[in-house]
PDB file of C-alpha atoms in Angstrom:
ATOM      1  CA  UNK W   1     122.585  90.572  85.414  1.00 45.00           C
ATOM      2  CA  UNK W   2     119.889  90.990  82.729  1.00 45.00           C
ATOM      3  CA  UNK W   3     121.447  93.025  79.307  1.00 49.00           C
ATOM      4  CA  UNK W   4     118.814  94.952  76.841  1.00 49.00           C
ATOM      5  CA  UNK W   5     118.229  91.522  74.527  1.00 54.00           C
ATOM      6  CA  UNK W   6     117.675  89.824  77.455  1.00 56.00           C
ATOM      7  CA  UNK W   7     115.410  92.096  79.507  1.00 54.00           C
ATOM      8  CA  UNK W   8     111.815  90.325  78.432  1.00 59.00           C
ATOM      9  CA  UNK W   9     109.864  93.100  77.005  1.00 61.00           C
ATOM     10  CA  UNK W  10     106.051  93.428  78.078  1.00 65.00           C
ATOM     11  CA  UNK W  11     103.509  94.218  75.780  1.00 61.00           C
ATOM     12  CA  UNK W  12     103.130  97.843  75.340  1.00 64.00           C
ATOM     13  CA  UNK W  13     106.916  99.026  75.826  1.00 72.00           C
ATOM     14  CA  UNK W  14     107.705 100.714  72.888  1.00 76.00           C
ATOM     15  CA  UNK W  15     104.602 102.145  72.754  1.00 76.00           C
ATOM     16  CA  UNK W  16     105.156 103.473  75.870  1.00 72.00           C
ATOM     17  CA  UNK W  17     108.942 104.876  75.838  1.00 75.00           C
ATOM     18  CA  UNK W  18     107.649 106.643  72.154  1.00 81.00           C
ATOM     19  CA  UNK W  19     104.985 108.063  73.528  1.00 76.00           C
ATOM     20  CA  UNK W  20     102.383 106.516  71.301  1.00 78.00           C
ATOM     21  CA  UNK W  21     100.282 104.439  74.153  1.00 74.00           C
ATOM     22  CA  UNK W  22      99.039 107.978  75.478  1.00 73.00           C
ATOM     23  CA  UNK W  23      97.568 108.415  79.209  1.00 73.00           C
ATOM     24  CA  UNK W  24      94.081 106.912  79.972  1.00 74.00           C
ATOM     25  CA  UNK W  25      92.728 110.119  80.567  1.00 73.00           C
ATOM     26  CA  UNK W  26      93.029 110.602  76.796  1.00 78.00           C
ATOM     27  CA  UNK W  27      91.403 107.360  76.109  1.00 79.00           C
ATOM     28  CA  UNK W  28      87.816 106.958  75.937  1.00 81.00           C
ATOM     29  CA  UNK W  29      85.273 103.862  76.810  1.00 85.00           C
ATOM     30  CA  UNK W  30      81.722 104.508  75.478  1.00 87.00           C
ATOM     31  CA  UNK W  31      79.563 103.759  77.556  1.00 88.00           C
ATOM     32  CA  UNK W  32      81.883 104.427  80.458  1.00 90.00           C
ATOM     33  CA  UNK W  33      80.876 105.548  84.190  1.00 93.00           C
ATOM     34  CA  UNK W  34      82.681 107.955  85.812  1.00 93.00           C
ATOM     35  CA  UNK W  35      84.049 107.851  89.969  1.00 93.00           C
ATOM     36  CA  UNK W  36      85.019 110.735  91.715  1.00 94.00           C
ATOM     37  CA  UNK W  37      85.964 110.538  95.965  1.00 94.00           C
ATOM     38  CA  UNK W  38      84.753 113.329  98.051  1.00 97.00           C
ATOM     39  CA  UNK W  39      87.708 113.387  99.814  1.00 96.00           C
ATOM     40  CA  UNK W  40      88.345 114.711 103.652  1.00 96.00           C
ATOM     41  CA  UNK W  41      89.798 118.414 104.055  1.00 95.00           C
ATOM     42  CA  UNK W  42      90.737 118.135 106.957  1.00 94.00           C
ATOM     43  CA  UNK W  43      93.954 115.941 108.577  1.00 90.00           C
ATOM     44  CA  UNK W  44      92.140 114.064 111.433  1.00 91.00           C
ATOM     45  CA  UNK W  45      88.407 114.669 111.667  1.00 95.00           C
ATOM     46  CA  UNK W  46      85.244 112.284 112.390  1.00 96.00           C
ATOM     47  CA  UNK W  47      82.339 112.122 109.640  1.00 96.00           C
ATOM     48  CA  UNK W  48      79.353 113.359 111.786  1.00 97.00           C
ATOM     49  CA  UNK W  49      76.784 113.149 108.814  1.00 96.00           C
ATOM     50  CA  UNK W  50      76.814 112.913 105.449  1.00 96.00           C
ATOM     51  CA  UNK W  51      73.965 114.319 103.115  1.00 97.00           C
ATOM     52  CA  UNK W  52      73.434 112.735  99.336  1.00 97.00           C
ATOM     53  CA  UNK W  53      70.559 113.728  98.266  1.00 97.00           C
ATOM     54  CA  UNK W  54      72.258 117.070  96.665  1.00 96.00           C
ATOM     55  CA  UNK W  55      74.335 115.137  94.906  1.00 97.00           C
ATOM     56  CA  UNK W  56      71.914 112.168  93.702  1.00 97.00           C
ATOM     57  CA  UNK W  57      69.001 114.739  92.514  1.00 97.00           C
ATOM     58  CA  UNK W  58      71.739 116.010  89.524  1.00 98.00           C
ATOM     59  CA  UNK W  59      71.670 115.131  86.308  1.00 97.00           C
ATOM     60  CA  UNK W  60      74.027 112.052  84.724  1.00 97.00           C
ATOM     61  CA  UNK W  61      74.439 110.818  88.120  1.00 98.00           C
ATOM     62  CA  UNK W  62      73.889 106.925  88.624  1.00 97.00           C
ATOM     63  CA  UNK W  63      74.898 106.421  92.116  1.00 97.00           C
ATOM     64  CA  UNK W  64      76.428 107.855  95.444  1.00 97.00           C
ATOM     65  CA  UNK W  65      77.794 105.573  98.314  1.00 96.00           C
ATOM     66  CA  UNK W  66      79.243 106.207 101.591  1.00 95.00           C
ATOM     67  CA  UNK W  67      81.961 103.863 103.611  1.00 91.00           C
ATOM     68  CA  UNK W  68      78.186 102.406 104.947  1.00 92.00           C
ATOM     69  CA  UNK W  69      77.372 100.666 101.397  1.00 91.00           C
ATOM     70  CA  UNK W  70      80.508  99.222 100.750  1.00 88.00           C
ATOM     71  CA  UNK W  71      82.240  96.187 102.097  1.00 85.00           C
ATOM     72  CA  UNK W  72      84.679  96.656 104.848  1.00 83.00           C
ATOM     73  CA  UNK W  73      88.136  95.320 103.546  1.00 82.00           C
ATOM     74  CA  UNK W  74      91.216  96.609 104.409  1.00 79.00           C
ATOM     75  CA  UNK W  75      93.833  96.785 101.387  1.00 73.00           C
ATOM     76  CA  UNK W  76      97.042  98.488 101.549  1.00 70.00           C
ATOM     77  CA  UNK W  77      96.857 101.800  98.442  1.00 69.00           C
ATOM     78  CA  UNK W  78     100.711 100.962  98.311  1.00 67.00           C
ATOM     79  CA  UNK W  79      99.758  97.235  96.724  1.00 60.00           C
ATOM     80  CA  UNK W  80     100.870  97.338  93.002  1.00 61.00           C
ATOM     81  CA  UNK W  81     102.271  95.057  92.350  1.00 60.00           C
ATOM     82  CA  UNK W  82     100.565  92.044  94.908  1.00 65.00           C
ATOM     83  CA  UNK W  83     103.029  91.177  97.461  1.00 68.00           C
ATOM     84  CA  UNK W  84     102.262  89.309 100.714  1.00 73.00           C
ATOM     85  CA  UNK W  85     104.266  91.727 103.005  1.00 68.00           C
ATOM     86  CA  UNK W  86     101.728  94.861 101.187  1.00 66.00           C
ATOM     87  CA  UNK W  87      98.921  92.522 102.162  1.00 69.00           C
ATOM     88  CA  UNK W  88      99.423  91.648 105.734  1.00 70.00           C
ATOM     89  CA  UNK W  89     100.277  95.927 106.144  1.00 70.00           C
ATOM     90  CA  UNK W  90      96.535  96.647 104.934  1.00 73.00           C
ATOM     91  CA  UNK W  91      95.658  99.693 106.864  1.00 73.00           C
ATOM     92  CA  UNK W  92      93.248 101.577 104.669  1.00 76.00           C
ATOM     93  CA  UNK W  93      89.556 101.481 103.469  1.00 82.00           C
ATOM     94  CA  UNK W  94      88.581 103.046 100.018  1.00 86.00           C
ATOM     95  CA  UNK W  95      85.772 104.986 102.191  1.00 92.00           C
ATOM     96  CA  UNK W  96      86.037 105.831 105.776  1.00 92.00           C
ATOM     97  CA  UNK W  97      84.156 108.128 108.698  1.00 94.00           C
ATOM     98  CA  UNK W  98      86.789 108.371 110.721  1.00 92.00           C
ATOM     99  CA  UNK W  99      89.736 110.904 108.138  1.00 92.00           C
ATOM    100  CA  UNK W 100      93.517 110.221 109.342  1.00 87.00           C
ATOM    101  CA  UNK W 101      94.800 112.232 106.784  1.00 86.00           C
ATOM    102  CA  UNK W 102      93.806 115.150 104.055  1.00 91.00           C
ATOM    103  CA  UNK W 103      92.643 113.328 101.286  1.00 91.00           C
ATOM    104  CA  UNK W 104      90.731 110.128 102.881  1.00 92.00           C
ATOM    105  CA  UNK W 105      87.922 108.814 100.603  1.00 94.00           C
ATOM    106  CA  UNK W 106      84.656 109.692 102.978  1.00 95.00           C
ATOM    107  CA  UNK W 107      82.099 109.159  99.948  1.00 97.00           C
ATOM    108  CA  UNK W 108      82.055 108.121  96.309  1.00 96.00           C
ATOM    109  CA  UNK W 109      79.950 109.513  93.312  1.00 97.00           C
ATOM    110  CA  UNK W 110      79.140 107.500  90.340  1.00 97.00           C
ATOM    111  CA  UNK W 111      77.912 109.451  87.035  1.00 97.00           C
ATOM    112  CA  UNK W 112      78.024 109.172  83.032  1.00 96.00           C
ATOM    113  CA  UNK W 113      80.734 111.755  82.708  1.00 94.00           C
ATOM    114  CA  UNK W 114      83.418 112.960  85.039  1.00 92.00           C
ATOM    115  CA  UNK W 115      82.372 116.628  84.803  1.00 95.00           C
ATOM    116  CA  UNK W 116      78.682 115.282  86.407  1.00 98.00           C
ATOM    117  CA  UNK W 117      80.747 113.157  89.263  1.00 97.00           C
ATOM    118  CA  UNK W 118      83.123 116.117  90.001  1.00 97.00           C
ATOM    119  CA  UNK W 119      80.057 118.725  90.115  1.00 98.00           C
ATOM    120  CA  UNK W 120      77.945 115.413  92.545  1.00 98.00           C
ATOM    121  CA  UNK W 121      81.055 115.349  94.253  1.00 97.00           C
ATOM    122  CA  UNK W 122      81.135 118.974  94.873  1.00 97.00           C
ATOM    123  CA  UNK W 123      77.745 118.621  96.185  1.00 98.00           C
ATOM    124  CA  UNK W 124      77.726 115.990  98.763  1.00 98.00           C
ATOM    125  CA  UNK W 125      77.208 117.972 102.272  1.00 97.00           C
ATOM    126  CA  UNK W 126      79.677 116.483 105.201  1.00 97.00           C
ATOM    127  CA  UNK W 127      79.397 117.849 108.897  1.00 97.00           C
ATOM    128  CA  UNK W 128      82.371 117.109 110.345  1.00 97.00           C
ATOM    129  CA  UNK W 129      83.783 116.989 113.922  1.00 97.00           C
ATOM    130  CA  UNK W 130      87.517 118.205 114.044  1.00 96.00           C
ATOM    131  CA  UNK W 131      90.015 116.549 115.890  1.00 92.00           C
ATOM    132  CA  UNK W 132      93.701 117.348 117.050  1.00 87.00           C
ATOM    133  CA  UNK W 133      95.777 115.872 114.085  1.00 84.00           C
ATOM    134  CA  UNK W 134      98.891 113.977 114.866  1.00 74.00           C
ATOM    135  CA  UNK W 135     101.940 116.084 114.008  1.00 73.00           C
ATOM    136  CA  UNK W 136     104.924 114.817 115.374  1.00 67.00           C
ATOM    137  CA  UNK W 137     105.899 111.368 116.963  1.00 61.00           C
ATOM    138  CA  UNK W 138     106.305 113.680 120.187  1.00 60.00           C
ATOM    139  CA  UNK W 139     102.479 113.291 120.628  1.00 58.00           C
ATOM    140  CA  UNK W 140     101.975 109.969 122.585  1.00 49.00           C
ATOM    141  CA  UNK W 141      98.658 110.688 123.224  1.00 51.00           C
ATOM    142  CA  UNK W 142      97.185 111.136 119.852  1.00 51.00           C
ATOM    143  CA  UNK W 143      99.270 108.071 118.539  1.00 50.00           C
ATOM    144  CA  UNK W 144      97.304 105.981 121.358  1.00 52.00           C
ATOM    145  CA  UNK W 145      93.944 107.303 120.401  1.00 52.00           C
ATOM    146  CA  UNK W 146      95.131 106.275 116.865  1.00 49.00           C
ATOM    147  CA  UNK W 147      95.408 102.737 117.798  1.00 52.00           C
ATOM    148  CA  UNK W 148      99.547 102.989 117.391  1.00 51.00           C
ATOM    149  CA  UNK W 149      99.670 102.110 121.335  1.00 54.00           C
ATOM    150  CA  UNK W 150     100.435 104.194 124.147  1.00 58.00           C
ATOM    151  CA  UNK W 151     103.331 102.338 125.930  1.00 70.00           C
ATOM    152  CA  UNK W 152     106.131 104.165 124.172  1.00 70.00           C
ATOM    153  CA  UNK W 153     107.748 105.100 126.766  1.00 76.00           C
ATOM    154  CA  UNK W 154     107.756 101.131 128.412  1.00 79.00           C
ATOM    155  CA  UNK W 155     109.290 100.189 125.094  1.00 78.00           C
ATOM    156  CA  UNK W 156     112.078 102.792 125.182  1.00 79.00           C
ATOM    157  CA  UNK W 157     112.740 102.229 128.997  1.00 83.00           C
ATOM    158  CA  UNK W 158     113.573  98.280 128.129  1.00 84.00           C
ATOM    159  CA  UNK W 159     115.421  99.626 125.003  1.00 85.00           C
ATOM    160  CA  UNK W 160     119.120  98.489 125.161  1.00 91.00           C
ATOM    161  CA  UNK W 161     120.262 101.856 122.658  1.00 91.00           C
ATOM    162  CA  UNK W 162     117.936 104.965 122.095  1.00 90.00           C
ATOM    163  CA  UNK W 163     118.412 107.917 119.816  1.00 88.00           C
ATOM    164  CA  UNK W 164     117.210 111.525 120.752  1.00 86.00           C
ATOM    165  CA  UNK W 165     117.510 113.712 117.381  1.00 87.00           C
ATOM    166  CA  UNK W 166     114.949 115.960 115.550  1.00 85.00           C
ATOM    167  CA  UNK W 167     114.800 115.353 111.799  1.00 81.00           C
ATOM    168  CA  UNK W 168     113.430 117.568 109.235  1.00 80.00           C
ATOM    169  CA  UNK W 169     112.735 117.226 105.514  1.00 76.00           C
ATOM    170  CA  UNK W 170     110.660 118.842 102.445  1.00 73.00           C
ATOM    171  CA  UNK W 171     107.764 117.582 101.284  1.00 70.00           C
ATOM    172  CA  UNK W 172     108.516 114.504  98.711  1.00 68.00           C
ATOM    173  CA  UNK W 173     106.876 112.582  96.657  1.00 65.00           C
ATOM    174  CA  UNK W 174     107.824 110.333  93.812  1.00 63.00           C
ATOM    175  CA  UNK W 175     106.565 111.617  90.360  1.00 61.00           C
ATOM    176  CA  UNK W 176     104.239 108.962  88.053  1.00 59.00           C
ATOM    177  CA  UNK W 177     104.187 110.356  84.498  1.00 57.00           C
ATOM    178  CA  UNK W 178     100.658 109.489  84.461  1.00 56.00           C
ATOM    179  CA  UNK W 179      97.718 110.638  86.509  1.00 59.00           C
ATOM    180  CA  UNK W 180      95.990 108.477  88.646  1.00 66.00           C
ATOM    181  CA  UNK W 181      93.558 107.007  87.163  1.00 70.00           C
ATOM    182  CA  UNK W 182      91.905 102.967  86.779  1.00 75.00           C
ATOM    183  CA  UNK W 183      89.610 101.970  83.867  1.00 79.00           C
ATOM    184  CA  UNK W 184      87.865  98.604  84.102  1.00 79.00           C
ATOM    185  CA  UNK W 185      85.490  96.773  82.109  1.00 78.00           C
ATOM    186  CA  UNK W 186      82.645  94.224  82.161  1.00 77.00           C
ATOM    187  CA  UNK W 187      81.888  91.797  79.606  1.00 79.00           C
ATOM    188  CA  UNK W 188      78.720  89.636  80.214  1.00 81.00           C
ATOM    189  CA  UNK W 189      78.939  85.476  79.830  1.00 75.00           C
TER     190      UNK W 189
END
């Protein structure tokens, strides 16, 4: 068992324990682009179109992609730190057409400031084409469509135990003390 002395100490700790290290939202890059996701509202819906040109034509804004533009890897958003078991569970693209949940990424907007990408965010036009959301694990059907398989009930016929039982529980989620955010740089040579 590792003691205080012992515990290696990485580089910024008592910055950050004291405070003094700050959040990168306080920090600021000159020179620095801004990303904002125009995220799905909806928790299971298609993309049907997507229109950009609302969103390119205002000012401070240097690009705007859909999942079309960028490459098509899977990654898992659960992956910090690298670990093989997080890689072979990659299930998620950073931009999709096809939302499984409120929140997936269906564009991304590019700008000098991150008032101008959340105002071209705010004005990237998606049709979308709403689909019966997954709510319980009762829903065979919609699991299937999902790509989760539709044989559940095979696999609990050749089960040696089952368990019938309802479970409910509140909302949780763990609680970062900072906001997500990711700055990255590029140094020519």
């Amino acid at each position: 068992m590792l003691t205080w002395p012992d515990v290696p100490a990485s580089l910024h700790d008592r910055e950050k324990v004291t405070g003094g290290i700050g959040y990168l939202s306080e920090w600021r890059f000159p020179g620095a682009l801004h990303a904002t996701i125009v995220r799905s509202p909806w928790p299971r819906a298609r993309v049907v179109g997507v229109d950009l040109r609302g969103a390119a034509r205002l000012p401070g804004v240097v690009a705007v992609h859909t999942h079309e533009e960028l490459p098509d890897r899977l990654f898992n958003p659960a992956g910090e730190p690298p670990d093989e078991q997080l890689d072979e569970s990659a299930d998620r693209r950073l931009l999709t057409d096809e939302a499984e949940h409120i929140g997936d990424g269906v564009a991304v907007v590019v700008a000098t400031s991150a008032r101008a990408a959340r105002a071209a965010a705010a004005a990237v036009a998606v049709d979308w084409e709403r689909r019966r959301p997954a709510l319980g694990l009762d829903e065979g059907t919609v699991l299937g469509e999902m790509g989760w398989g539709d044989d559940v009930e095979d696999a609990l016929a050749q089960a040696d135990v089952t368990v019938a039982a309802t479970y409910r529980t509140q909302a949780v989620s763990h609680m970062c003390l900072d906001p997500h955010a990711c700055a990255a740089g590029f140094e020519p040579g």
